[in-house]
């Protein structure tokens, strides 16, 4: 079973605050850059294609690096085809925000997510928009989704800010569900990830 994702021109919520995410992703043709900057119909179409291409590229890179993401199948224009994450009967895996884990499950999910964030950092990346809404829970483990805005920690001037925001976003969700300070230390995690990325 496969999942299809289509980017509609300008409707993706990240399109409205994309300037920082698109650092280092400009196209070579000045006409296209102007169209995207001015948000013309042609420019919005280009932006949608750029986001789709970015997500497919991120999925390919992260899958190859062993990060738990859906397996990428195909990209064409503004549409992606990828592995469906869920059960054989077609029931999709729930988002982390939808689950109510017991204490042991909560601790396990945090430890697995921490390993995922470390793997991203070692590859010089952070998700860029990480929250409990773009993490699926399948067979008890977290799977990252919604990756068009993945941020290069070196090439993007705001890379470390995105990394810190990612950590704090997910840490606040786990803290609100009772994960203790003995396990959860967002500032220590941020420092660890910066070290793993070779940026300290």
mmCIF file of C-alpha atoms in Angstrom:
data_model
loop_
_atom_site.group_PDB
_atom_site.id
_atom_site.type_symbol
_atom_site.label_atom_id
_atom_site.label_comp_id
_atom_site.label_asym_id
_atom_site.label_seq_id
_atom_site.Cartn_x
_atom_site.Cartn_y
_atom_site.Cartn_z
ATOM 1 C CA UNK A 1 0.000 0.000 0.000
ATOM 2 C CA UNK A 2 1.314 3.446 -0.934
ATOM 3 C CA UNK A 3 0.570 6.999 0.179
ATOM 4 C CA UNK A 4 0.339 9.978 -2.190
ATOM 5 C CA UNK A 5 0.985 13.560 -1.145
ATOM 6 C CA UNK A 6 0.231 16.537 -3.383
ATOM 7 C CA UNK A 7 1.369 20.107 -2.837
ATOM 8 C CA UNK A 8 -1.225 22.645 -3.904
ATOM 9 C CA UNK A 9 0.068 26.018 -5.077
ATOM 10 C CA UNK A 10 0.568 28.212 -2.049
ATOM 11 C CA UNK A 11 -1.811 26.314 0.216
ATOM 12 C CA UNK A 12 0.765 24.507 2.330
ATOM 13 C CA UNK A 13 1.051 26.354 5.630
ATOM 14 C CA UNK A 14 4.840 26.562 5.354
ATOM 15 C CA UNK A 15 4.582 28.452 2.074
ATOM 16 C CA UNK A 16 3.561 31.526 4.058
ATOM 17 C CA UNK A 17 6.738 31.570 6.148
ATOM 18 C CA UNK A 18 9.196 29.911 3.838
ATOM 19 C CA UNK A 19 11.985 32.471 3.472
ATOM 20 C CA UNK A 20 14.202 30.995 6.194
ATOM 21 C CA UNK A 21 13.540 27.413 5.091
ATOM 22 C CA UNK A 22 14.468 28.165 1.480
ATOM 23 C CA UNK A 23 17.908 29.575 2.332
ATOM 24 C CA UNK A 24 20.343 28.020 -0.124
ATOM 25 C CA UNK A 25 17.593 26.564 -2.328
ATOM 26 C CA UNK A 26 17.231 29.335 -4.882
ATOM 27 C CA UNK A 27 17.020 28.352 -8.532
ATOM 28 C CA UNK A 28 19.491 29.757 -11.059
ATOM 29 C CA UNK A 29 17.096 31.529 -13.394
ATOM 30 C CA UNK A 30 16.389 35.073 -12.243
ATOM 31 C CA UNK A 31 12.948 35.042 -13.914
ATOM 32 C CA UNK A 32 11.924 32.096 -11.762
ATOM 33 C CA UNK A 33 13.372 33.692 -8.618
ATOM 34 C CA UNK A 34 11.401 36.888 -9.315
ATOM 35 C CA UNK A 35 8.200 34.921 -9.916
ATOM 36 C CA UNK A 36 8.632 33.081 -6.618
ATOM 37 C CA UNK A 37 9.478 36.263 -4.718
ATOM 38 C CA UNK A 38 6.426 38.054 -6.148
ATOM 39 C CA UNK A 39 4.148 35.034 -5.571
ATOM 40 C CA UNK A 40 2.758 35.121 -9.103
ATOM 41 C CA UNK A 41 0.684 32.112 -10.194
ATOM 42 C CA UNK A 42 3.764 30.775 -11.978
ATOM 43 C CA UNK A 43 5.892 31.526 -8.917
ATOM 44 C CA UNK A 44 3.506 29.724 -6.564
ATOM 45 C CA UNK A 45 3.558 26.715 -8.870
ATOM 46 C CA UNK A 46 7.360 26.737 -8.810
ATOM 47 C CA UNK A 47 7.361 26.972 -5.011
ATOM 48 C CA UNK A 48 4.999 23.983 -4.760
ATOM 49 C CA UNK A 49 7.279 21.965 -7.041
ATOM 50 C CA UNK A 50 10.306 23.072 -5.042
ATOM 51 C CA UNK A 51 8.737 21.908 -1.773
ATOM 52 C CA UNK A 52 7.792 18.548 -3.309
ATOM 53 C CA UNK A 53 11.308 18.086 -4.699
ATOM 54 C CA UNK A 54 12.801 19.071 -1.347
ATOM 55 C CA UNK A 55 10.675 16.552 0.521
ATOM 56 C CA UNK A 56 11.490 13.743 -1.908
ATOM 57 C CA UNK A 57 15.199 14.564 -1.656
ATOM 58 C CA UNK A 58 15.005 14.636 2.141
ATOM 59 C CA UNK A 59 13.170 11.305 2.267
ATOM 60 C CA UNK A 60 15.770 9.693 0.002
ATOM 61 C CA UNK A 61 18.675 11.081 2.018
ATOM 62 C CA UNK A 62 17.190 10.204 5.401
ATOM 63 C CA UNK A 63 16.045 6.726 4.380
ATOM 64 C CA UNK A 64 19.580 6.008 3.159
ATOM 65 C CA UNK A 65 20.972 7.287 6.471
ATOM 66 C CA UNK A 66 18.740 4.906 8.426
ATOM 67 C CA UNK A 67 16.392 7.569 9.802
ATOM 68 C CA UNK A 68 12.831 6.248 10.326
ATOM 69 C CA UNK A 69 10.874 7.937 7.516
ATOM 70 C CA UNK A 70 8.473 6.568 4.891
ATOM 71 C CA UNK A 71 10.275 4.909 1.989
ATOM 72 C CA UNK A 72 10.228 7.321 -0.990
ATOM 73 C CA UNK A 73 8.874 5.842 -4.225
ATOM 74 C CA UNK A 74 8.480 8.617 -6.791
ATOM 75 C CA UNK A 75 8.299 12.381 -7.272
ATOM 76 C CA UNK A 76 6.629 14.098 -10.221
ATOM 77 C CA UNK A 77 5.856 17.817 -10.283
ATOM 78 C CA UNK A 78 3.957 18.585 -7.096
ATOM 79 C CA UNK A 79 3.149 14.986 -6.134
ATOM 80 C CA UNK A 80 5.058 12.439 -4.064
ATOM 81 C CA UNK A 81 4.446 8.725 -3.760
ATOM 82 C CA UNK A 82 5.778 7.039 -0.645
ATOM 83 C CA UNK A 83 5.379 4.079 1.662
ATOM 84 C CA UNK A 84 2.088 3.969 3.562
ATOM 85 C CA UNK A 85 2.718 3.844 7.308
ATOM 86 C CA UNK A 86 -0.043 1.870 8.970
ATOM 87 C CA UNK A 87 -1.781 -1.479 9.123
ATOM 88 C CA UNK A 88 -2.509 -3.879 6.275
ATOM 89 C CA UNK A 89 -6.223 -3.078 6.530
ATOM 90 C CA UNK A 90 -5.505 0.512 5.492
ATOM 91 C CA UNK A 91 -5.653 2.079 8.959
ATOM 92 C CA UNK A 92 -3.043 4.814 9.073
ATOM 93 C CA UNK A 93 -0.604 5.006 11.963
ATOM 94 C CA UNK A 94 -1.663 7.705 14.445
ATOM 95 C CA UNK A 95 0.237 10.925 14.931
ATOM 96 C CA UNK A 96 2.121 11.206 18.215
ATOM 97 C CA UNK A 97 -0.358 13.916 19.259
ATOM 98 C CA UNK A 98 -3.157 11.327 19.081
ATOM 99 C CA UNK A 99 -1.619 8.653 21.291
ATOM 100 C CA UNK A 100 -1.879 8.375 25.073
ATOM 101 C CA UNK A 101 1.130 6.243 26.015
ATOM 102 C CA UNK A 102 1.658 4.610 29.378
ATOM 103 C CA UNK A 103 4.784 5.785 31.289
ATOM 104 C CA UNK A 104 7.028 3.012 29.935
ATOM 105 C CA UNK A 105 5.806 3.629 26.377
ATOM 106 C CA UNK A 106 6.325 7.366 26.802
ATOM 107 C CA UNK A 107 9.913 6.835 27.897
ATOM 108 C CA UNK A 108 10.524 4.430 24.994
ATOM 109 C CA UNK A 109 9.106 6.884 22.446
ATOM 110 C CA UNK A 110 11.311 9.683 23.779
ATOM 111 C CA UNK A 111 14.442 7.508 23.681
ATOM 112 C CA UNK A 112 13.696 6.424 20.108
ATOM 113 C CA UNK A 113 12.943 9.988 19.028
ATOM 114 C CA UNK A 114 16.188 11.150 20.631
ATOM 115 C CA UNK A 115 18.100 8.565 18.567
ATOM 116 C CA UNK A 116 16.279 9.823 15.471
ATOM 117 C CA UNK A 117 17.257 13.431 16.203
ATOM 118 C CA UNK A 118 20.854 12.319 16.766
ATOM 119 C CA UNK A 119 20.869 10.522 13.397
ATOM 120 C CA UNK A 120 19.580 13.681 11.725
ATOM 121 C CA UNK A 121 22.218 15.836 13.426
ATOM 122 C CA UNK A 122 25.014 13.456 12.426
ATOM 123 C CA UNK A 123 23.851 13.936 8.839
ATOM 124 C CA UNK A 124 23.979 17.708 9.361
ATOM 125 C CA UNK A 125 20.198 18.157 9.439
ATOM 126 C CA UNK A 126 17.233 18.978 11.634
ATOM 127 C CA UNK A 127 13.567 18.489 10.790
ATOM 128 C CA UNK A 128 12.801 22.204 10.883
ATOM 129 C CA UNK A 129 9.142 21.912 11.912
ATOM 130 C CA UNK A 130 9.139 19.006 14.363
ATOM 131 C CA UNK A 131 6.137 18.534 16.598
ATOM 132 C CA UNK A 132 3.803 15.817 17.835
ATOM 133 C CA UNK A 133 1.757 16.378 14.665
ATOM 134 C CA UNK A 134 4.405 15.238 12.180
ATOM 135 C CA UNK A 135 5.598 12.153 14.002
ATOM 136 C CA UNK A 136 3.686 8.920 13.408
ATOM 137 C CA UNK A 137 3.714 6.081 15.929
ATOM 138 C CA UNK A 138 3.867 2.682 14.236
ATOM 139 C CA UNK A 139 4.535 -0.592 16.046
ATOM 140 C CA UNK A 140 5.485 1.442 19.093
ATOM 141 C CA UNK A 141 8.137 3.512 17.340
ATOM 142 C CA UNK A 142 8.241 7.083 15.991
ATOM 143 C CA UNK A 143 8.355 7.734 12.229
ATOM 144 C CA UNK A 144 9.083 11.261 10.957
ATOM 145 C CA UNK A 145 6.835 12.739 8.268
ATOM 146 C CA UNK A 146 6.309 16.135 6.594
ATOM 147 C CA UNK A 147 9.896 16.854 5.655
ATOM 148 C CA UNK A 148 9.921 19.461 2.859
ATOM 149 C CA UNK A 149 11.497 22.069 5.109
ATOM 150 C CA UNK A 150 14.334 19.885 6.463
ATOM 151 C CA UNK A 151 17.112 22.289 7.440
ATOM 152 C CA UNK A 152 20.827 21.976 6.702
ATOM 153 C CA UNK A 153 22.524 22.921 9.962
ATOM 154 C CA UNK A 154 25.591 24.320 8.201
ATOM 155 C CA UNK A 155 24.197 25.941 5.049
ATOM 156 C CA UNK A 156 21.226 27.589 6.752
ATOM 157 C CA UNK A 157 22.234 30.559 8.946
ATOM 158 C CA UNK A 158 19.316 29.817 11.288
ATOM 159 C CA UNK A 159 20.071 26.079 11.434
ATOM 160 C CA UNK A 160 20.823 25.921 15.144
ATOM 161 C CA UNK A 161 17.715 27.963 15.940
ATOM 162 C CA UNK A 162 15.578 25.446 14.036
ATOM 163 C CA UNK A 163 17.296 22.574 15.850
ATOM 164 C CA UNK A 164 16.637 24.145 19.260
ATOM 165 C CA UNK A 165 13.007 24.816 18.359
ATOM 166 C CA UNK A 166 12.519 21.219 17.187
ATOM 167 C CA UNK A 167 13.862 19.860 20.470
ATOM 168 C CA UNK A 168 11.842 22.231 22.647
ATOM 169 C CA UNK A 169 8.632 21.559 20.690
ATOM 170 C CA UNK A 170 8.728 17.804 21.159
ATOM 171 C CA UNK A 171 10.176 17.980 24.681
ATOM 172 C CA UNK A 172 7.252 20.139 25.799
ATOM 173 C CA UNK A 173 4.800 17.505 24.503
ATOM 174 C CA UNK A 174 6.575 14.736 26.425
ATOM 175 C CA UNK A 175 6.843 16.882 29.569
ATOM 176 C CA UNK A 176 3.104 17.663 29.421
ATOM 177 C CA UNK A 177 2.423 13.913 29.442
ATOM 178 C CA UNK A 178 4.520 13.293 32.530
ATOM 179 C CA UNK A 179 8.010 12.402 31.334
ATOM 180 C CA UNK A 180 10.253 13.373 34.204
ATOM 181 C CA UNK A 181 13.214 15.752 34.342
ATOM 182 C CA UNK A 182 15.459 12.768 35.067
ATOM 183 C CA UNK A 183 14.932 11.721 31.430
ATOM 184 C CA UNK A 184 13.940 14.950 29.727
ATOM 185 C CA UNK A 185 16.477 17.795 29.548
ATOM 186 C CA UNK A 186 15.888 19.840 26.374
ATOM 187 C CA UNK A 187 18.923 22.086 26.779
ATOM 188 C CA UNK A 188 21.207 19.082 27.257
ATOM 189 C CA UNK A 189 19.692 17.470 24.153
ATOM 190 C CA UNK A 190 20.272 20.650 22.121
ATOM 191 C CA UNK A 191 23.920 20.709 23.241
ATOM 192 C CA UNK A 192 24.288 16.997 22.397
ATOM 193 C CA UNK A 193 22.842 17.445 18.920
ATOM 194 C CA UNK A 194 25.084 20.432 18.199
ATOM 195 C CA UNK A 195 28.064 18.294 19.201
ATOM 196 C CA UNK A 196 26.880 15.337 17.106
ATOM 197 C CA UNK A 197 26.567 17.696 14.122
ATOM 198 C CA UNK A 198 30.148 18.867 14.682
ATOM 199 C CA UNK A 199 29.081 22.467 15.260
ATOM 200 C CA UNK A 200 30.412 23.053 18.785
#
